[in-house]
CSV table of C-alpha atoms in Angstrom, one decimal:
chain,number,residue,atom,x,y,z
A,253,MET,CA,81.0,111.0,99.2
A,254,ALA,CA,79.8,107.5,99.6
A,255,SER,CA,81.2,105.5,102.5
A,256,ARG,CA,79.8,102.1,101.6
A,257,ILE,CA,79.3,100.2,98.3
A,258,ASN,CA,75.6,101.1,98.3
A,259,ARG,CA,73.1,103.5,99.8
A,260,ALA,CA,70.9,100.7,101.3
A,261,ILE,CA,73.8,99.5,103.5
A,262,GLU,CA,74.6,103.0,104.6
A,263,LEU,CA,71.0,103.6,105.7
A,264,LEU,CA,70.6,100.3,107.4
A,265,ALA,CA,73.9,100.9,109.3
A,266,GLN,CA,72.2,104.1,110.7
A,267,ASP,CA,69.1,102.1,111.7
A,268,GLN,CA,67.1,103.9,109.0
A,269,ALA,CA,64.3,102.4,106.8
A,270,ILE,CA,65.0,101.8,103.2
A,271,TYR,CA,62.5,102.1,100.3
A,272,TYR,CA,62.4,100.4,96.9
A,273,VAL,CA,60.9,100.5,93.5
A,274,GLY,CA,60.5,97.6,91.1
A,275,ALA,CA,57.9,95.0,90.4
A,276,HIS,CA,58.2,91.3,91.2
A,277,SER,CA,58.3,90.4,87.5
A,278,GLY,CA,58.6,92.2,84.2
A,279,HIS,CA,61.4,94.7,84.9
A,280,VAL,CA,62.7,96.1,81.6
A,281,LEU,CA,66.4,95.0,81.5
A,282,THR,CA,68.0,97.1,78.8
A,283,ARG,CA,70.9,99.5,78.8
A,284,ALA,CA,68.6,102.4,78.1
A,285,GLN,CA,66.4,101.5,81.0
A,286,GLY,CA,69.4,101.2,83.3
A,287,ARG,CA,70.5,104.7,82.3
A,288,GLU,CA,67.0,106.0,83.1
A,289,ASP,CA,66.7,104.1,86.4
A,290,ALA,CA,70.1,105.3,87.6
A,291,GLY,CA,68.4,108.5,88.8
A,292,THR,CA,65.8,106.8,90.9
A,293,TRP,CA,64.6,108.3,94.2
A,294,ALA,CA,64.5,104.9,95.8
A,295,ASP,CA,67.2,103.4,98.1
A,296,TYR,CA,67.2,100.2,96.1
A,297,ILE,CA,65.7,98.7,92.9
A,298,ASN,CA,64.1,95.3,93.1
A,299,ILE,CA,64.5,93.2,90.0
A,300,GLY,CA,61.9,90.4,90.2
A,301,MET,CA,63.0,87.1,88.6
A,302,GLU,CA,61.1,84.8,90.9
A,303,HIS,CA,58.1,85.0,88.7
A,304,GLY,CA,59.7,86.5,85.7
A,305,ALA,CA,62.5,85.7,83.2
A,306,PHE,CA,65.9,84.7,84.5
A,307,ASP,CA,67.5,87.1,82.0
A,308,MET,CA,71.3,87.4,82.8
A,309,ALA,CA,72.1,89.1,79.4
A,310,GLY,CA,69.4,91.7,80.1
A,311,LEU,CA,70.6,92.2,83.7
A,312,GLU,CA,74.2,92.7,82.5
A,313,GLU,CA,73.1,95.3,79.9
A,314,TYR,CA,70.8,97.0,82.5
A,315,LEU,CA,73.7,97.4,85.0
A,316,ARG,CA,76.0,98.6,82.3
A,317,GLY,CA,73.5,101.4,81.5
A,318,MET,CA,73.5,102.3,85.2
A,319,VAL,CA,77.3,102.5,85.3
A,320,GLU,CA,77.3,104.7,82.2
A,321,ALA,CA,74.7,107.1,83.8
A,322,GLY,CA,76.3,107.2,87.2
A,323,PRO,CA,77.3,108.1,89.8
A,324,THR,CA,74.1,108.5,91.8
A,325,ARG,CA,73.1,111.7,93.6
A,326,SER,CA,74.5,110.0,96.8
A,327,GLY,CA,77.9,109.4,95.1
A,328,HIS,CA,77.5,105.7,94.6
A,329,ARG,CA,78.5,104.0,91.3
A,330,THR,CA,74.9,102.7,90.8
A,331,PRO,CA,71.7,102.5,92.9
A,332,THR,CA,71.5,99.4,95.0
A,333,ILE,CA,70.2,96.5,92.9
A,334,ILE,CA,68.6,93.5,94.7
A,335,VAL,CA,67.4,90.5,92.5
A,336,GLU,CA,64.7,88.1,93.6
A,337,ALA,CA,66.1,84.8,92.6
A,338,PRO,CA,63.8,82.1,91.1
A,339,VAL,CA,64.8,79.7,93.9
A,340,ASN,CA,62.7,78.0,96.5
A,341,GLY,CA,64.4,78.9,99.8
A,342,THR,CA,62.4,76.5,101.9
A,343,ASP,CA,65.4,74.1,102.6
A,344,ILE,CA,69.1,74.0,102.3
A,345,ALA,CA,69.1,71.4,99.6
A,346,ASN,CA,67.2,73.8,97.2
A,347,VAL,CA,69.5,76.6,98.1
A,348,ARG,CA,72.6,74.5,97.4
A,349,TYR,CA,71.3,73.1,94.1
A,350,ASN,CA,70.5,76.6,92.8
A,351,ALA,CA,73.6,78.4,94.1
A,352,TRP,CA,74.7,78.8,90.5
A,353,GLN,CA,71.9,81.3,90.0
A,354,PHE,CA,73.1,83.4,92.8
A,355,ARG,CA,76.6,83.4,91.4
A,356,GLN,CA,75.3,84.5,88.0
A,357,ILE,CA,73.3,87.3,89.5
A,358,LEU,CA,76.1,88.6,91.7
A,359,GLY,CA,78.7,88.1,89.1
A,360,ARG,CA,77.0,90.6,86.8
A,361,GLY,CA,77.1,93.3,89.5
A,362,ALA,CA,73.9,93.1,91.5
A,363,HIS,CA,74.4,94.1,95.1
A,364,GLY,CA,72.3,91.3,96.6
A,365,VAL,CA,69.9,88.5,96.2
A,366,LEU,CA,66.5,88.1,97.8
A,367,LEU,CA,66.0,84.5,98.8
A,368,CYS,CA,62.3,83.9,98.3
A,369,GLN,CA,60.4,81.7,100.7
A,370,ALA,CA,63.2,81.4,103.2
A,371,ARG,CA,61.6,80.1,106.4
A,372,ASN,CA,64.4,81.1,108.8
A,373,ALA,CA,67.5,83.3,109.0
A,374,GLY,CA,69.8,80.2,109.1
A,375,ARG,CA,69.1,79.5,105.5
A,376,GLY,CA,70.1,83.0,104.5
A,377,ALA,CA,73.3,82.7,106.6
A,378,ARG,CA,74.1,79.4,105.0
A,379,LEU,CA,73.7,80.9,101.5
A,380,CYS,CA,76.1,83.7,102.4
A,381,ARG,CA,78.7,81.2,103.7
A,382,GLU,CA,78.5,79.0,100.5
A,383,LEU,CA,78.7,81.7,97.9
A,384,PRO,CA,82.2,83.1,97.4
A,385,VAL,CA,81.7,85.6,94.6
A,386,SER,CA,83.5,88.6,93.3
A,387,ALA,CA,81.2,91.0,91.4
A,388,SER,CA,82.3,93.2,88.5
A,389,PRO,CA,79.9,94.8,86.1
């Protein structure tokens, strides 16, 4: 039985390494692909949108396919999904101007966002404070 919302958090809480699959662009975001990827061996799936399409309709369908195929072998509703946002994380202004993208990603049910090019932990912490979101795929 799963004790956390996703396997990656469970493993990190136990000081274990986590492993992922997924390219930095070009992930197939269809319901059928989501059903297939639901059985992944990886602790999380990386969805690359930094250098690929910002495809929210596709992300939503992909996650629906995962929910349909779930739960995972570890008992979670879906595998952990982390999306690389097409946002320059080099300064707070860029993060703030693009916060709408994070809300769109998380609102479709992704578990997390990878802030590309963040130069320090403070920017990531600021992002977390400024993003009240409730996710529901």
